[in-house]
């Protein structure tokens, strides 16, 4: 008989959803066990996702920013990149954050167990260290893994997923990126800045499908000269290892001539990065031994408190539905713990911000113009092009755009979209506006510091009234 231990709460998966849930539960006095198969807590986000990719993006931006010095008469020599040092710096950041997480677990008396766990039934997990764990409640926070379609299965070290690409084993002479989404564009930008000739293939007719096209155009304008080629409406149908590279068959569809046969072209690349999406990590968890059900897309079915169809089990983060973003997982984790503690809570955000950390960044929250159009919902859109921003001019980054999606009757801010330098930081004001039910008038009346890019939010709001400041009245 394996040794059976007991916990009030077991959190399965120590990513930003799992550890946030574990910390809050411990703060509320629960006896918490955090189980993860990884060496240290932090999950995909810390070890092979957000943090290492943002570290590399920072390094890449140092290179492209130095190039941007030329119009100012500031010329740097071509950068010499010491790959070992670059990797070392990224690893140091990750290690420090992981160590801090362990310390926070220790201080809160969260028991950390390094093991792979499988459900034996609705209240028991079996661990691969030979023990079992019984729980009153469990929160599943096991995340997601990259999708590799059958045509792209090739057992070669030259074919990378995002985890392998982040290891930065070399700077390939030429790199094919399959998928023009978040990962493809972020890592494509990193490799291009480091000196690879990067080709992107995207199967739909635009980069970052689903995002408003006016936000994409400025990014595409900056990526086109940086990348070798961006092929839209294109799929990879075959990949062969030649010994010297990967020979790839690209099949392109002519978007204008819908019925025409796709045209095929062969090219050889030193490396290929596959970034065509992720799927929830539900396989091999033993969920069939519980009452947990999956939805039609393979996510764990949860209610507004993140409780699954099994009363004692909750699920949060990538495994519990889109969008697959760390901050959504963190927030869900807190809601699940509060629900377990008997509080009247629900996960009902109006705005989950999303940021693509390319240069320029793209960020949006709440309702997008594309969603409004798709749902035939009438909205008013206020746009402020950064050409008219003094701060953008001083940064020589006037390609940006800030837009507000407004209710046509009340001018309530329903969504915000920004493309431009630092959009990922600027979107926080948009989130506040949407969540606090601000109107465009509210945004136009608050004083933004000058000269900053935050003014573009106020200016976008003002654009629908003309100059609005003089309209402020003290209510009688
Ligand atoms: P994604 O969904 O962002 O993009 C995948 C892209 O690949 C899409 O544009 C899709 O049309 C395209 N595609 C799919 N099949 C294809 C094929 N056979 N050939 C060519 N193109 C194909 O997925 P991702 O980039 O793999 O990222 C996965 C998830 O990770 C994201 O959805 C996001 O939730 C998360 N993520 C977030 C960040 C961030 O917050 N900055 C960064 C990286 C990843």
mmCIF file of C-alpha atoms in Angstrom, residues 40-340:
data_model
loop_
_atom_site.group_PDB
_atom_site.id
_atom_site.type_symbol
_atom_site.label_atom_id
_atom_site.label_comp_id
_atom_site.label_asym_id
_atom_site.label_seq_id
_atom_site.Cartn_x
_atom_site.Cartn_y
_atom_site.Cartn_z
ATOM 1 C CA UNK A 40 11.426 24.267 -9.531
ATOM 2 C CA UNK A 41 8.051 26.040 -9.333
ATOM 3 C CA UNK A 42 7.145 28.585 -12.002
ATOM 4 C CA UNK A 43 5.662 26.474 -14.787
ATOM 5 C CA UNK A 44 5.807 27.259 -18.490
ATOM 6 C CA UNK A 45 5.580 31.028 -17.902
ATOM 7 C CA UNK A 46 8.716 31.235 -15.795
ATOM 8 C CA UNK A 47 10.843 28.465 -17.276
ATOM 9 C CA UNK A 48 9.966 28.160 -20.978
ATOM 10 C CA UNK A 49 7.523 30.966 -21.756
ATOM 11 C CA UNK A 50 6.821 34.561 -20.749
ATOM 12 C CA UNK A 51 9.941 35.306 -18.706
ATOM 13 C CA UNK A 52 12.730 33.792 -20.850
ATOM 14 C CA UNK A 53 11.070 35.070 -24.030
ATOM 15 C CA UNK A 54 10.745 38.584 -22.613
ATOM 16 C CA UNK A 55 14.395 38.476 -21.522
ATOM 17 C CA UNK A 56 15.411 37.605 -25.095
ATOM 18 C CA UNK A 57 13.036 40.219 -26.505
ATOM 19 C CA UNK A 58 14.726 42.812 -24.309
ATOM 20 C CA UNK A 59 18.142 41.778 -25.651
ATOM 21 C CA UNK A 60 16.816 41.881 -29.227
ATOM 22 C CA UNK A 61 15.386 45.363 -28.657
ATOM 23 C CA UNK A 62 18.780 46.597 -27.460
ATOM 24 C CA UNK A 63 20.076 45.670 -30.914
ATOM 25 C CA UNK A 64 17.206 47.212 -32.898
ATOM 26 C CA UNK A 65 17.154 50.347 -30.685
ATOM 27 C CA UNK A 66 20.864 50.827 -31.366
ATOM 28 C CA UNK A 67 20.058 50.756 -35.112
ATOM 29 C CA UNK A 68 17.346 53.361 -34.525
ATOM 30 C CA UNK A 69 20.111 55.713 -33.342
ATOM 31 C CA UNK A 70 21.305 56.274 -36.925
ATOM 32 C CA UNK A 71 18.911 59.146 -37.844
ATOM 33 C CA UNK A 72 20.198 60.886 -34.695
ATOM 34 C CA UNK A 73 23.743 60.602 -35.912
ATOM 35 C CA UNK A 74 24.548 57.959 -33.319
ATOM 36 C CA UNK A 75 26.265 54.999 -34.945
ATOM 37 C CA UNK A 76 27.168 51.765 -33.219
ATOM 38 C CA UNK A 77 29.344 49.045 -34.653
ATOM 39 C CA UNK A 78 27.629 45.793 -35.663
ATOM 40 C CA UNK A 79 26.881 44.000 -32.376
ATOM 41 C CA UNK A 80 28.941 40.965 -31.397
ATOM 42 C CA UNK A 81 26.636 38.467 -29.713
ATOM 43 C CA UNK A 82 28.134 36.108 -27.144
ATOM 44 C CA UNK A 83 25.445 33.431 -27.151
ATOM 45 C CA UNK A 84 26.675 31.739 -23.964
ATOM 46 C CA UNK A 85 26.524 35.047 -22.080
ATOM 47 C CA UNK A 86 23.102 35.854 -23.542
ATOM 48 C CA UNK A 87 21.754 32.470 -22.440
ATOM 49 C CA UNK A 88 23.462 32.865 -19.057
ATOM 50 C CA UNK A 89 21.808 36.231 -18.413
ATOM 51 C CA UNK A 90 18.360 34.801 -19.236
ATOM 52 C CA UNK A 91 18.969 31.752 -17.047
ATOM 53 C CA UNK A 92 20.076 33.946 -14.156
ATOM 54 C CA UNK A 93 16.800 35.890 -14.286
ATOM 55 C CA UNK A 94 14.755 32.688 -14.362
ATOM 56 C CA UNK A 95 16.771 31.058 -11.557
ATOM 57 C CA UNK A 96 16.404 34.096 -9.290
ATOM 58 C CA UNK A 97 12.641 34.241 -9.802
ATOM 59 C CA UNK A 98 12.300 30.470 -9.233
ATOM 60 C CA UNK A 99 14.355 30.710 -6.030
ATOM 61 C CA UNK A 100 12.119 33.562 -4.852
ATOM 62 C CA UNK A 101 9.044 31.439 -5.494
ATOM 63 C CA UNK A 102 10.475 28.579 -3.441
ATOM 64 C CA UNK A 103 11.231 31.014 -0.636
ATOM 65 C CA UNK A 104 7.660 32.360 -0.754
ATOM 66 C CA UNK A 105 6.341 28.772 -0.567
ATOM 67 C CA UNK A 106 8.551 28.138 2.463
ATOM 68 C CA UNK A 107 7.445 31.305 4.252
ATOM 69 C CA UNK A 108 3.796 30.432 3.732
ATOM 70 C CA UNK A 109 4.365 26.786 4.655
ATOM 71 C CA UNK A 110 3.128 25.585 1.268
ATOM 72 C CA UNK A 111 4.437 22.056 0.852
ATOM 73 C CA UNK A 112 6.164 21.748 -2.527
ATOM 74 C CA UNK A 113 6.314 18.248 -4.000
ATOM 75 C CA UNK A 114 8.260 17.458 -7.149
ATOM 76 C CA UNK A 115 6.308 14.637 -8.764
ATOM 77 C CA UNK A 116 3.969 13.735 -11.597
ATOM 78 C CA UNK A 117 0.472 13.073 -10.273
ATOM 79 C CA UNK A 118 -2.464 11.148 -11.718
ATOM 80 C CA UNK A 119 -6.011 11.049 -10.338
ATOM 81 C CA UNK A 120 -6.959 7.702 -8.759
ATOM 82 C CA UNK A 121 -10.465 8.996 -7.958
ATOM 83 C CA UNK A 122 -12.249 12.268 -7.101
ATOM 84 C CA UNK A 123 -10.327 12.782 -3.840
ATOM 85 C CA UNK A 124 -7.002 11.018 -4.417
ATOM 86 C CA UNK A 125 -3.912 11.580 -6.527
ATOM 87 C CA UNK A 126 -1.214 8.974 -7.086
ATOM 88 C CA UNK A 127 2.291 10.387 -7.350
ATOM 89 C CA UNK A 128 5.202 8.871 -9.260
ATOM 90 C CA UNK A 129 7.295 9.034 -6.066
ATOM 91 C CA UNK A 130 5.272 6.080 -4.746
ATOM 92 C CA UNK A 131 2.997 8.089 -2.422
ATOM 93 C CA UNK A 132 -0.672 9.040 -2.639
ATOM 94 C CA UNK A 133 -2.298 12.277 -1.678
ATOM 95 C CA UNK A 134 -5.888 12.630 -0.487
ATOM 96 C CA UNK A 135 -7.460 16.088 -0.683
ATOM 97 C CA UNK A 136 -10.598 17.970 0.267
ATOM 98 C CA UNK A 137 -10.147 20.122 -2.810
ATOM 99 C CA UNK A 138 -7.836 20.060 -5.798
ATOM 100 C CA UNK A 139 -7.106 22.831 -8.286
ATOM 101 C CA UNK A 140 -5.863 21.601 -11.651
ATOM 102 C CA UNK A 141 -3.473 24.179 -13.103
ATOM 103 C CA UNK A 142 -1.390 22.049 -15.458
ATOM 104 C CA UNK A 143 -1.338 24.442 -18.410
ATOM 105 C CA UNK A 144 -0.929 23.648 -22.086
ATOM 106 C CA UNK A 145 1.579 22.218 -24.555
ATOM 107 C CA UNK A 146 2.499 23.147 -28.142
ATOM 108 C CA UNK A 147 0.454 21.633 -30.976
ATOM 109 C CA UNK A 148 2.418 19.852 -33.707
ATOM 110 C CA UNK A 149 0.207 18.970 -36.717
ATOM 111 C CA UNK A 150 1.028 15.596 -38.390
ATOM 112 C CA UNK A 151 2.532 17.257 -41.516
ATOM 113 C CA UNK A 152 5.039 19.014 -39.251
ATOM 114 C CA UNK A 153 6.158 15.961 -37.253
ATOM 115 C CA UNK A 154 9.852 15.488 -37.925
ATOM 116 C CA UNK A 155 12.291 14.082 -35.425
ATOM 117 C CA UNK A 156 15.202 16.447 -36.009
ATOM 118 C CA UNK A 157 17.052 18.825 -33.683
ATOM 119 C CA UNK A 158 16.639 21.428 -36.426
ATOM 120 C CA UNK A 159 12.874 21.440 -35.843
ATOM 121 C CA UNK A 160 12.039 23.399 -32.715
ATOM 122 C CA UNK A 161 9.019 24.214 -30.610
ATOM 123 C CA UNK A 162 9.072 27.377 -28.500
ATOM 124 C CA UNK A 163 10.900 25.604 -25.652
ATOM 125 C CA UNK A 164 13.748 24.544 -27.936
ATOM 126 C CA UNK A 165 13.847 27.959 -29.640
ATOM 127 C CA UNK A 166 14.232 29.656 -26.253
ATOM 128 C CA UNK A 167 17.336 27.521 -25.562
ATOM 129 C CA UNK A 168 19.010 29.520 -28.338
ATOM 130 C CA UNK A 169 21.455 26.741 -29.228
ATOM 131 C CA UNK A 170 22.668 28.718 -32.246
ATOM 132 C CA UNK A 171 21.726 31.639 -34.449
ATOM 133 C CA UNK A 172 20.721 29.818 -37.629
ATOM 134 C CA UNK A 173 21.628 31.419 -40.961
ATOM 135 C CA UNK A 174 18.022 31.092 -42.021
ATOM 136 C CA UNK A 175 15.022 30.195 -39.941
ATOM 137 C CA UNK A 176 11.511 29.269 -40.990
ATOM 138 C CA UNK A 177 8.811 30.210 -38.505
ATOM 139 C CA UNK A 178 5.570 28.306 -39.032
ATOM 140 C CA UNK A 179 2.698 30.341 -37.547
ATOM 141 C CA UNK A 180 2.347 34.124 -37.517
ATOM 142 C CA UNK A 181 0.824 34.280 -34.026
ATOM 143 C CA UNK A 182 2.169 35.411 -30.643
ATOM 144 C CA UNK A 183 5.097 33.013 -30.421
ATOM 145 C CA UNK A 184 6.049 33.061 -34.110
ATOM 146 C CA UNK A 185 6.290 36.848 -34.209
ATOM 147 C CA UNK A 186 7.951 37.314 -30.803
ATOM 148 C CA UNK A 187 10.620 34.672 -31.355
ATOM 149 C CA UNK A 188 10.909 35.486 -35.071
ATOM 150 C CA UNK A 189 11.735 39.067 -34.023
ATOM 151 C CA UNK A 190 14.369 37.808 -31.527
ATOM 152 C CA UNK A 191 16.134 35.586 -34.077
ATOM 153 C CA UNK A 192 15.938 38.272 -36.793
ATOM 154 C CA UNK A 193 17.480 40.879 -34.464
ATOM 155 C CA UNK A 194 20.255 38.404 -33.613
ATOM 156 C CA UNK A 195 21.053 38.002 -37.305
ATOM 157 C CA UNK A 196 18.997 35.090 -38.699
ATOM 158 C CA UNK A 197 17.187 35.518 -42.009
ATOM 159 C CA UNK A 198 13.649 34.811 -40.827
ATOM 160 C CA UNK A 199 10.804 33.641 -43.065
ATOM 161 C CA UNK A 200 7.302 33.426 -41.576
ATOM 162 C CA UNK A 201 4.501 31.313 -43.012
ATOM 163 C CA UNK A 202 0.981 31.963 -41.806
ATOM 164 C CA UNK A 203 -1.937 29.901 -43.019
ATOM 165 C CA UNK A 204 -4.563 32.669 -42.751
ATOM 166 C CA UNK A 205 -4.623 35.899 -44.752
ATOM 167 C CA UNK A 206 -2.998 38.018 -42.026
ATOM 168 C CA UNK A 207 -0.593 37.990 -39.086
ATOM 169 C CA UNK A 208 -2.113 37.522 -35.623
ATOM 170 C CA UNK A 209 -5.532 36.463 -36.939
ATOM 171 C CA UNK A 210 -8.466 37.812 -34.939
ATOM 172 C CA UNK A 211 -6.747 41.054 -33.944
ATOM 173 C CA UNK A 212 -7.979 44.338 -35.484
ATOM 174 C CA UNK A 213 -6.148 44.910 -38.791
ATOM 175 C CA UNK A 214 -5.389 48.579 -38.088
ATOM 176 C CA UNK A 215 -3.339 47.407 -35.089
ATOM 177 C CA UNK A 216 -1.434 44.884 -37.220
ATOM 178 C CA UNK A 217 -0.393 47.234 -40.047
ATOM 179 C CA UNK A 218 2.241 49.250 -38.107
ATOM 180 C CA UNK A 219 3.783 46.017 -36.781
ATOM 181 C CA UNK A 220 3.820 44.419 -40.211
ATOM 182 C CA UNK A 221 5.444 47.593 -41.594
ATOM 183 C CA UNK A 222 8.338 47.206 -39.150
ATOM 184 C CA UNK A 223 8.619 43.438 -39.467
ATOM 185 C CA UNK A 224 8.745 43.359 -43.271
ATOM 186 C CA UNK A 225 12.221 44.922 -43.551
ATOM 187 C CA UNK A 226 13.446 42.914 -40.539
ATOM 188 C CA UNK A 227 12.197 39.558 -41.856
ATOM 189 C CA UNK A 228 13.312 37.920 -45.092
ATOM 190 C CA UNK A 229 9.732 37.148 -46.135
ATOM 191 C CA UNK A 230 6.242 36.844 -44.710
ATOM 192 C CA UNK A 231 4.085 34.333 -46.624
ATOM 193 C CA UNK A 232 0.369 34.649 -45.884
ATOM 194 C CA UNK A 233 -2.287 32.099 -46.969
ATOM 195 C CA UNK A 234 0.522 29.539 -46.831
ATOM 196 C CA UNK A 235 0.945 26.156 -45.168
ATOM 197 C CA UNK A 236 3.850 23.785 -44.788
ATOM 198 C CA UNK A 237 2.782 20.501 -46.354
ATOM 199 C CA UNK A 238 6.039 18.530 -46.120
ATOM 200 C CA UNK A 239 9.335 18.687 -44.249
ATOM 201 C CA UNK A 240 12.381 16.509 -44.988
ATOM 202 C CA UNK A 241 15.731 16.445 -43.155
ATOM 203 C CA UNK A 242 18.465 16.676 -45.806
ATOM 204 C CA UNK A 243 21.415 16.384 -43.415
ATOM 205 C CA UNK A 244 22.315 20.018 -44.108
ATOM 206 C CA UNK A 245 18.931 21.522 -43.360
ATOM 207 C CA UNK A 246 15.196 21.008 -43.556
ATOM 208 C CA UNK A 247 13.672 20.975 -47.019
ATOM 209 C CA UNK A 248 10.202 22.408 -46.717
ATOM 210 C CA UNK A 249 7.297 22.392 -49.146
ATOM 211 C CA UNK A 250 5.244 25.571 -48.877
ATOM 212 C CA UNK A 251 1.756 25.503 -50.306
ATOM 213 C CA UNK A 252 0.226 28.926 -50.968
ATOM 214 C CA UNK A 253 -3.342 29.711 -51.789
ATOM 215 C CA UNK A 254 -4.206 32.707 -53.912
ATOM 216 C CA UNK A 255 -6.738 34.538 -51.737
ATOM 217 C CA UNK A 256 -8.202 36.309 -54.799
ATOM 218 C CA UNK A 257 -8.788 33.135 -56.849
ATOM 219 C CA UNK A 258 -10.557 30.926 -54.343
ATOM 220 C CA UNK A 259 -10.877 27.867 -56.516
ATOM 221 C CA UNK A 260 -7.374 27.896 -57.993
ATOM 222 C CA UNK A 261 -5.021 25.062 -56.986
ATOM 223 C CA UNK A 262 -2.510 26.099 -54.327
ATOM 224 C CA UNK A 263 0.979 26.738 -55.704
ATOM 225 C CA UNK A 264 3.855 24.753 -54.199
ATOM 226 C CA UNK A 265 7.414 25.857 -53.609
ATOM 227 C CA UNK A 266 10.398 24.144 -51.986
ATOM 228 C CA UNK A 267 12.976 25.914 -49.822
ATOM 229 C CA UNK A 268 15.653 24.717 -47.412
ATOM 230 C CA UNK A 269 16.138 26.193 -43.941
ATOM 231 C CA UNK A 270 18.795 25.661 -41.263
ATOM 232 C CA UNK A 271 16.103 25.494 -38.592
ATOM 233 C CA UNK A 272 12.312 25.508 -38.356
ATOM 234 C CA UNK A 273 10.289 26.873 -35.436
ATOM 235 C CA UNK A 274 6.771 25.505 -35.158
ATOM 236 C CA UNK A 275 4.400 27.877 -33.367
ATOM 237 C CA UNK A 276 0.900 27.015 -34.555
ATOM 238 C CA UNK A 277 -0.888 27.121 -31.203
ATOM 239 C CA UNK A 278 -1.131 25.218 -27.935
ATOM 240 C CA UNK A 279 -3.571 22.678 -26.508
ATOM 241 C CA UNK A 280 -4.653 22.045 -22.910
ATOM 242 C CA UNK A 281 -2.554 19.415 -21.082
ATOM 243 C CA UNK A 282 -5.410 17.113 -20.119
ATOM 244 C CA UNK A 283 -3.968 13.825 -21.409
ATOM 245 C CA UNK A 284 -2.548 11.321 -18.914
ATOM 246 C CA UNK A 285 -4.029 13.043 -15.851
ATOM 247 C CA UNK A 286 -6.439 10.200 -15.031
ATOM 248 C CA UNK A 287 -9.424 12.540 -15.418
ATOM 249 C CA UNK A 288 -11.492 9.520 -16.492
ATOM 250 C CA UNK A 289 -11.276 8.331 -12.859
ATOM 251 C CA UNK A 290 -13.067 11.524 -11.764
ATOM 252 C CA UNK A 291 -16.289 13.241 -12.811
ATOM 253 C CA UNK A 292 -14.353 16.016 -14.568
ATOM 254 C CA UNK A 293 -15.631 16.620 -18.117
ATOM 255 C CA UNK A 294 -13.992 18.277 -21.092
ATOM 256 C CA UNK A 295 -15.728 20.672 -23.496
ATOM 257 C CA UNK A 296 -15.825 20.274 -27.283
ATOM 258 C CA UNK A 297 -12.442 22.047 -27.623
ATOM 259 C CA UNK A 298 -10.729 19.794 -25.070
ATOM 260 C CA UNK A 299 -10.658 22.319 -22.205
ATOM 261 C CA UNK A 300 -11.829 21.273 -18.734
ATOM 262 C CA UNK A 301 -15.436 22.376 -18.308
ATOM 263 C CA UNK A 302 -15.715 24.854 -15.414
ATOM 264 C CA UNK A 303 -18.343 27.174 -13.953
ATOM 265 C CA UNK A 304 -17.935 30.856 -13.056
ATOM 266 C CA UNK A 305 -16.069 29.862 -9.873
ATOM 267 C CA UNK A 306 -13.789 27.524 -11.828
ATOM 268 C CA UNK A 307 -15.394 24.444 -10.245
ATOM 269 C CA UNK A 308 -15.379 21.445 -12.605
ATOM 270 C CA UNK A 309 -18.196 18.925 -12.970
ATOM 271 C CA UNK A 310 -16.525 17.082 -10.062
ATOM 272 C CA UNK A 311 -17.457 18.922 -6.863
ATOM 273 C CA UNK A 312 -14.081 18.669 -5.147
ATOM 274 C CA UNK A 313 -12.021 19.609 -8.213
ATOM 275 C CA UNK A 314 -11.412 23.068 -9.727
ATOM 276 C CA UNK A 315 -9.485 23.960 -12.889
ATOM 277 C CA UNK A 316 -7.786 27.225 -13.853
ATOM 278 C CA UNK A 317 -5.506 28.669 -16.516
ATOM 279 C CA UNK A 318 -4.766 27.270 -19.979
ATOM 280 C CA UNK A 319 -6.395 23.937 -19.125
ATOM 281 C CA UNK A 320 -9.702 25.708 -18.383
ATOM 282 C CA UNK A 321 -10.139 27.726 -21.574
ATOM 283 C CA UNK A 322 -8.990 30.655 -23.681
ATOM 284 C CA UNK A 323 -7.265 33.028 -23.584
ATOM 285 C CA UNK A 324 -4.144 31.097 -22.612
ATOM 286 C CA UNK A 325 -2.516 33.917 -20.687
ATOM 287 C CA UNK A 326 -0.643 33.830 -17.370
ATOM 288 C CA UNK A 327 -2.516 36.751 -15.804
ATOM 289 C CA UNK A 328 -5.878 35.145 -16.572
ATOM 290 C CA UNK A 329 -4.677 31.983 -14.780
ATOM 291 C CA UNK A 330 -3.513 33.965 -11.746
ATOM 292 C CA UNK A 331 -6.859 35.679 -11.432
ATOM 293 C CA UNK A 332 -8.803 32.443 -11.853
ATOM 294 C CA UNK A 333 -6.611 30.808 -9.206
ATOM 295 C CA UNK A 334 -7.599 33.450 -6.665
ATOM 296 C CA UNK A 335 -11.301 33.105 -7.528
ATOM 297 C CA UNK A 336 -11.115 29.308 -7.150
ATOM 298 C CA UNK A 337 -9.479 29.602 -3.715
ATOM 299 C CA UNK A 338 -12.040 32.157 -2.552
ATOM 300 C CA UNK A 339 -14.823 29.847 -3.763
ATOM 301 C CA UNK A 340 -13.250 26.957 -1.823
#
